Short mmCIF file of N, CA, C and O in Angstrom, two decimals:
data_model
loop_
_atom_site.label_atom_id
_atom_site.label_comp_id
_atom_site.label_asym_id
_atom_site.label_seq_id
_atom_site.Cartn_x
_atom_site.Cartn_y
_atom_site.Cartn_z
N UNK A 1 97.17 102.11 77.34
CA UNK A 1 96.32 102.47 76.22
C UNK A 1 95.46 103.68 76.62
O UNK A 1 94.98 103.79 77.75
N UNK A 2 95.31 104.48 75.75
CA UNK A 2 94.10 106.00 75.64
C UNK A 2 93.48 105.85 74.78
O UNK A 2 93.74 105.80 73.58
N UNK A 3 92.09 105.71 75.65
CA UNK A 3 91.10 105.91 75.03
C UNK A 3 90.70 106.95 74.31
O UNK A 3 90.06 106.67 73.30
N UNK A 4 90.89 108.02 74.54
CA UNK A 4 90.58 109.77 74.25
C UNK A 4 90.03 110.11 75.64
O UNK A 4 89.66 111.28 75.65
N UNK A 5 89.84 109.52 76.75
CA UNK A 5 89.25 109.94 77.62
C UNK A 5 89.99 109.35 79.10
O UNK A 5 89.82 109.87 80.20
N UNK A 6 90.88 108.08 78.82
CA UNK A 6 91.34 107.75 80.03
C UNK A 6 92.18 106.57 79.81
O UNK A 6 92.14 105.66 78.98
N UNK A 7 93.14 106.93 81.05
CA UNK A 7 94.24 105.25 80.75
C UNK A 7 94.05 104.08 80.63
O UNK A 7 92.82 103.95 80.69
N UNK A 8 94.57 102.98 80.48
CA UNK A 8 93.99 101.55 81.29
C UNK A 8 95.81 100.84 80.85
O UNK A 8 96.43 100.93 79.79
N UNK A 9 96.07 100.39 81.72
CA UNK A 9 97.49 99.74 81.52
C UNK A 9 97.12 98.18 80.94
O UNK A 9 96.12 97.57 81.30
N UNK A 10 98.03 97.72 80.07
CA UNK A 10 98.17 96.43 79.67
C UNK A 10 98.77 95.51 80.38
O UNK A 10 99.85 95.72 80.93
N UNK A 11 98.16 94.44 80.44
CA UNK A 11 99.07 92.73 81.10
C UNK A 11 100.14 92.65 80.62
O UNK A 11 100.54 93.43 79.76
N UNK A 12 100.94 91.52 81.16
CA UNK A 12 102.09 90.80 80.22
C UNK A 12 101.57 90.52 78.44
O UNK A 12 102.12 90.77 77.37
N UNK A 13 100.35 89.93 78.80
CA UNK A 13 99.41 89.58 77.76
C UNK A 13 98.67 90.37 76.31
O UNK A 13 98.28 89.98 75.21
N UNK A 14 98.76 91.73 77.07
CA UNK A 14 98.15 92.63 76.36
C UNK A 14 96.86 92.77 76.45
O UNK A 14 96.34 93.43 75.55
N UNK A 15 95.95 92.21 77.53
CA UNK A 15 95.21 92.47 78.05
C UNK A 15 94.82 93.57 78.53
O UNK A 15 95.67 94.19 79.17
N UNK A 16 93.45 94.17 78.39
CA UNK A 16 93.69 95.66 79.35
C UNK A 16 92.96 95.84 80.99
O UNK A 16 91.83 95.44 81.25
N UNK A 17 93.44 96.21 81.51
CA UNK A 17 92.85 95.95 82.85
C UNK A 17 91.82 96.81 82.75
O UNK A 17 91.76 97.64 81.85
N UNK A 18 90.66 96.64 83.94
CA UNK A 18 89.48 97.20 84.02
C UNK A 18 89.77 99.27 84.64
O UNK A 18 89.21 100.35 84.44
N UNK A 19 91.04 98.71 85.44
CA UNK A 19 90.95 100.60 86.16
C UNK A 19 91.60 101.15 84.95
O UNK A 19 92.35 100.70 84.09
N UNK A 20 90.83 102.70 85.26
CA UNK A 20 90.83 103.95 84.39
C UNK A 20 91.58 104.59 85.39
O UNK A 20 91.36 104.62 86.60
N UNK A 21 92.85 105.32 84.48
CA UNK A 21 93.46 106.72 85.07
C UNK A 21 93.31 108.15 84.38
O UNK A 21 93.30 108.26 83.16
N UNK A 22 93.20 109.12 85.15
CA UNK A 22 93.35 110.49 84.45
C UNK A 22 94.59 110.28 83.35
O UNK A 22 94.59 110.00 82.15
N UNK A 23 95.50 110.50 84.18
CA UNK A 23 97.26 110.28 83.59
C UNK A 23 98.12 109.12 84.20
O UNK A 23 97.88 108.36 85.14
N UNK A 24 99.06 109.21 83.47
CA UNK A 24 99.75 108.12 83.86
C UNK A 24 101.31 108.89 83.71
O UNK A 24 101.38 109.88 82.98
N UNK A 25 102.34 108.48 84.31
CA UNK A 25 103.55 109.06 83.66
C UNK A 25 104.48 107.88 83.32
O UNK A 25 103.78 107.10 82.68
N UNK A 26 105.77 107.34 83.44
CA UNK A 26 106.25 106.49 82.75
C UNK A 26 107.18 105.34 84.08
O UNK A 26 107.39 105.81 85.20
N UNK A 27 107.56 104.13 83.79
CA UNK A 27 107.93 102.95 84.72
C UNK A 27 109.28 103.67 84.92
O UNK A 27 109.95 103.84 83.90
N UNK A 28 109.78 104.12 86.09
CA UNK A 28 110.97 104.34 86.68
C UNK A 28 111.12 103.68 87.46
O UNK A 28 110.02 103.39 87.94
N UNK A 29 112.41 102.89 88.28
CA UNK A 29 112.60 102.03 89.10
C UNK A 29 111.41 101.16 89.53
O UNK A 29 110.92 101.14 90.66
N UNK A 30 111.00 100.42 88.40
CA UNK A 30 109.53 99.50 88.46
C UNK A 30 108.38 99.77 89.35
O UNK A 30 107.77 98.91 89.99
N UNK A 31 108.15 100.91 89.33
CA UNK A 31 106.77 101.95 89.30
C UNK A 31 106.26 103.10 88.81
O UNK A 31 106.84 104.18 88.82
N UNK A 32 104.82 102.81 88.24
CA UNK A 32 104.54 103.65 87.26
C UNK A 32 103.76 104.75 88.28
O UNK A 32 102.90 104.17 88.94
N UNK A 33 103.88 106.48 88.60
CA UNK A 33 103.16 106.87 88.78
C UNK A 33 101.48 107.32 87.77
O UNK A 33 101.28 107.94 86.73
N UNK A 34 100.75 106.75 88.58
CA UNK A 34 99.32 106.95 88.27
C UNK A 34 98.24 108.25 88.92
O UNK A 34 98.31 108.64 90.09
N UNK A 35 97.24 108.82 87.86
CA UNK A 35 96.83 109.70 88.72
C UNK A 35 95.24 109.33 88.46
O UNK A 35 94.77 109.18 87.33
N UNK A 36 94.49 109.19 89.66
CA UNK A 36 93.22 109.03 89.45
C UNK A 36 92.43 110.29 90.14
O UNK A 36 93.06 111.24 90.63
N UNK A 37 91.19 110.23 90.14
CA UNK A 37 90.47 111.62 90.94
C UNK A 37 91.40 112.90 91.08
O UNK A 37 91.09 113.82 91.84
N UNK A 38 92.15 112.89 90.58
CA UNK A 38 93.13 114.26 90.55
C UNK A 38 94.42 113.92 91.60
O UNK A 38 95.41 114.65 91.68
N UNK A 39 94.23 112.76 92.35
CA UNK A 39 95.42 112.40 93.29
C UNK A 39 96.47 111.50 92.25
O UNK A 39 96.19 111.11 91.11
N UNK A 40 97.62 111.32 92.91
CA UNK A 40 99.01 110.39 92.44
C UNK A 40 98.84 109.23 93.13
O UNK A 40 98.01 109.25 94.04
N UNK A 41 99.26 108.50 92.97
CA UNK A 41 100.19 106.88 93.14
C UNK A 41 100.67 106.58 92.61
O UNK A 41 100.79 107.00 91.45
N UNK A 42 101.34 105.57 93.16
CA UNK A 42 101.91 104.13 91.68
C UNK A 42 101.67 102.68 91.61
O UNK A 42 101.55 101.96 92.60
N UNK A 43 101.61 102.30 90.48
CA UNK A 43 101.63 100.88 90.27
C UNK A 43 102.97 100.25 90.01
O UNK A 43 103.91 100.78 89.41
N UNK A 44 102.93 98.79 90.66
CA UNK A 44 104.18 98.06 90.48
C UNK A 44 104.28 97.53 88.63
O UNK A 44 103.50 98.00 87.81
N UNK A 45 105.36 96.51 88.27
CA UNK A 45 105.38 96.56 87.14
C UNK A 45 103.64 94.79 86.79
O UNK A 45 103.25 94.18 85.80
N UNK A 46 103.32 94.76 88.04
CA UNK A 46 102.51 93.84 87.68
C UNK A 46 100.84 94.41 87.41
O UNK A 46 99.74 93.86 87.44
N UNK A 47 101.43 96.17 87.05
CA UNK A 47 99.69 96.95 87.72
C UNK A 47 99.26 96.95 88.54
O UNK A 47 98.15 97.48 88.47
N UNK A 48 99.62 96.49 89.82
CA UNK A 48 99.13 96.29 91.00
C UNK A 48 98.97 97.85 91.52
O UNK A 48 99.88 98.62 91.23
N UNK A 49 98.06 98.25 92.15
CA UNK A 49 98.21 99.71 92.97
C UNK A 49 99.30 99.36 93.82
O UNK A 49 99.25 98.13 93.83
N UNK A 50 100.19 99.70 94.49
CA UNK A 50 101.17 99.63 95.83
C UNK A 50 101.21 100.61 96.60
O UNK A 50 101.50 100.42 97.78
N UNK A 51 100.81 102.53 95.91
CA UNK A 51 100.82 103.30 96.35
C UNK A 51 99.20 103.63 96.10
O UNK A 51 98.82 103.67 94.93
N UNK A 52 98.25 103.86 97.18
CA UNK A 52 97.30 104.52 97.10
C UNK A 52 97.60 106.14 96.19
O UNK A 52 98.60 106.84 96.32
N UNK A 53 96.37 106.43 95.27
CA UNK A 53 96.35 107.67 95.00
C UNK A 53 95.90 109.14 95.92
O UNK A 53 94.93 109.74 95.46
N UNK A 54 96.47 109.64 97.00
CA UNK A 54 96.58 110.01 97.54
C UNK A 54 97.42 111.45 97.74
O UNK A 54 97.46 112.26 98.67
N UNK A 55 97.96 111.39 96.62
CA UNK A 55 98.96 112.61 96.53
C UNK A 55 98.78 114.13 95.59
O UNK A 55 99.08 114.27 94.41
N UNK A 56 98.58 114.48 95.91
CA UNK A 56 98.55 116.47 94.94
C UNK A 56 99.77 115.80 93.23
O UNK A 56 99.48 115.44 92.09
N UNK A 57 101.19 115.97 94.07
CA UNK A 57 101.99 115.11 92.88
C UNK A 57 103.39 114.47 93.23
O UNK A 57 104.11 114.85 94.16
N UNK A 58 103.54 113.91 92.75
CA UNK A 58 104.55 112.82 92.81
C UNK A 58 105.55 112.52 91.59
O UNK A 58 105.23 112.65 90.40
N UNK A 59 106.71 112.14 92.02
CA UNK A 59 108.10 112.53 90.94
C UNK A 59 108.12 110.95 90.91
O UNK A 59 107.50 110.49 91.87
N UNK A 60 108.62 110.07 90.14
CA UNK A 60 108.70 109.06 89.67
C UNK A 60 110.24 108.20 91.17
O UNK A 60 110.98 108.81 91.94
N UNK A 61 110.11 106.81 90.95
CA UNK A 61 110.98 106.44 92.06
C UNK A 61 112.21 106.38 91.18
O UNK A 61 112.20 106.00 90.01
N UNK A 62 113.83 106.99 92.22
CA UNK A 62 114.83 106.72 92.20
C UNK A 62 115.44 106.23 93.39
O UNK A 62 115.56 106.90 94.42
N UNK A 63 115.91 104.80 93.20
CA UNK A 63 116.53 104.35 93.84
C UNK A 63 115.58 103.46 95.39
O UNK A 63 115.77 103.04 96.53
N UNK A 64 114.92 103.56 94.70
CA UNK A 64 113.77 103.07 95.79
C UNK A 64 112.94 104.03 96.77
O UNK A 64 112.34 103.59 97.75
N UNK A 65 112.97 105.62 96.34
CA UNK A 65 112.40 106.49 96.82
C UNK A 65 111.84 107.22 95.82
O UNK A 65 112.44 107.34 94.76
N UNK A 66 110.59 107.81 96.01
CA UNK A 66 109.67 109.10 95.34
C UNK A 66 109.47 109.96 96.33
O UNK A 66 109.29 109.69 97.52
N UNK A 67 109.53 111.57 95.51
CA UNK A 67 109.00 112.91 95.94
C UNK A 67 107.56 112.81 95.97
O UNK A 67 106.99 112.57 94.91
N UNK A 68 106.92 112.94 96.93
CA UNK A 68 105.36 113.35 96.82
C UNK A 68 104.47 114.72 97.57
O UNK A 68 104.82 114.97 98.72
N UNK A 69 103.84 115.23 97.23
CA UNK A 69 103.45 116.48 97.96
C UNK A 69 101.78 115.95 98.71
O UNK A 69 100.84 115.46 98.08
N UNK A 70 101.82 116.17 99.92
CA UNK A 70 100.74 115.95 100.95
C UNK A 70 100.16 117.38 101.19
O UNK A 70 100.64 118.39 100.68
N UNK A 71 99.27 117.36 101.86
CA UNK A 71 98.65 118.79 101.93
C UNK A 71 99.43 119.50 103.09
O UNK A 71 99.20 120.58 103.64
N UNK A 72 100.43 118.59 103.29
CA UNK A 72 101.14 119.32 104.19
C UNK A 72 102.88 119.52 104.09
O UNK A 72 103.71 119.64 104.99
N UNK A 73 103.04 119.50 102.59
CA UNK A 73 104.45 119.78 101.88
C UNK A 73 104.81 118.61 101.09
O UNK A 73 103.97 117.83 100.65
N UNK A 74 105.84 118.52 100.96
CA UNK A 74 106.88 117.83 100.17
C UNK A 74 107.62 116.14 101.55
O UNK A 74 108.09 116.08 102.69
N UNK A 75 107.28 115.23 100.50
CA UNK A 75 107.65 114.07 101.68
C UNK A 75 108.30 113.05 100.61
O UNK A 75 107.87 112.88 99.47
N UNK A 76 109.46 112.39 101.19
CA UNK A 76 110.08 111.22 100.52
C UNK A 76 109.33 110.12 101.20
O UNK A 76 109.05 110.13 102.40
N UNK A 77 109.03 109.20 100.40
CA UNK A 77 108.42 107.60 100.19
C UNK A 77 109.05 106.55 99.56
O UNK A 77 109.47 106.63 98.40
N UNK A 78 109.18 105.17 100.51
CA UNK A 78 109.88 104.32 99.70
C UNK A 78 108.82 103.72 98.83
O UNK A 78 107.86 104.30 98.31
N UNK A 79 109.15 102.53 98.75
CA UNK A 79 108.43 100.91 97.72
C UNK A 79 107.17 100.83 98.54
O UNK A 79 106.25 100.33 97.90
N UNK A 80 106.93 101.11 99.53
CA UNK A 80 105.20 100.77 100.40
C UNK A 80 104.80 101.83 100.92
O UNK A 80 103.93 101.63 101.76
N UNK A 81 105.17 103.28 100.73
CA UNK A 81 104.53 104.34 100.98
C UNK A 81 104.51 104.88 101.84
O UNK A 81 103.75 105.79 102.17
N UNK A 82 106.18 103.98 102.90
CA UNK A 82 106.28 104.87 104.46
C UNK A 82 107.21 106.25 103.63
O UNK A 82 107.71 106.50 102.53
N UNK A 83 107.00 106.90 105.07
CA UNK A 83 107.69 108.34 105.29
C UNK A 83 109.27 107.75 105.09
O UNK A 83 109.52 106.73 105.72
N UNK A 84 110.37 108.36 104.24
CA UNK A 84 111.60 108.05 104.86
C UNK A 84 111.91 109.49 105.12
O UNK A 84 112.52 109.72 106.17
N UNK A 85 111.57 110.59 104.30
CA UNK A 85 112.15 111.74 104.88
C UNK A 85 111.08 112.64 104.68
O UNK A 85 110.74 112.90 103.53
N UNK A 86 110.19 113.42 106.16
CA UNK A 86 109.22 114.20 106.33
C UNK A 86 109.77 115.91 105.86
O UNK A 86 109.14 116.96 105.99
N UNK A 87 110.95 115.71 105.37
CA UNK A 87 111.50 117.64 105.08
C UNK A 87 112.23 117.21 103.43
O UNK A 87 113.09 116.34 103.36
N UNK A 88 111.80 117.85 102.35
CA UNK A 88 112.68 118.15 101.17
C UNK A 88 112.86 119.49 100.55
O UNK A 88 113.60 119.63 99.58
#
């Protein structure tokens, strides 16, 4: 849901949870990237954070990996936010 000013994702329920996002982009391989303070993450499909927001930007997961940019390039990330590949 948008407020005019900020995200808040819904429950199963339709409930709205208490965290606010800048943006949000859409559920690919059951995580939604989220952007708060100007950084990326994602949430699982339960809203849960799984990925700290931490990132410049981030490409949505395929296949159990996301593109994310660190202040120090371009890095692949699985489902918990290790490194699988430090060069893209």
């Amino acid at each position: 849901a948008f407020d005019g000013k900020a995200y808040r994702l819904c429950d199963k329920d339709g409930v709205l949870q208490k965290v606010k996002y800048d943006s949000i982009s859409f559920f690919k391989d059951g995580m939604l990237a989220v952007k708060s303070k100007g950084l990326w993450g994602f949430v699982d499909t339960n809203g849960n954070l799984t990925i700290p927001c931490a990132y410049s930007t981030a490409w949505g997961y395929i296949y159990g990996r996301a593109v994310v940019k660190t202040k120090d390039g371009y890095i692949v990330i699985d489902k918990k936010g290790n490194t699988v590949n430090n060069e893209v």
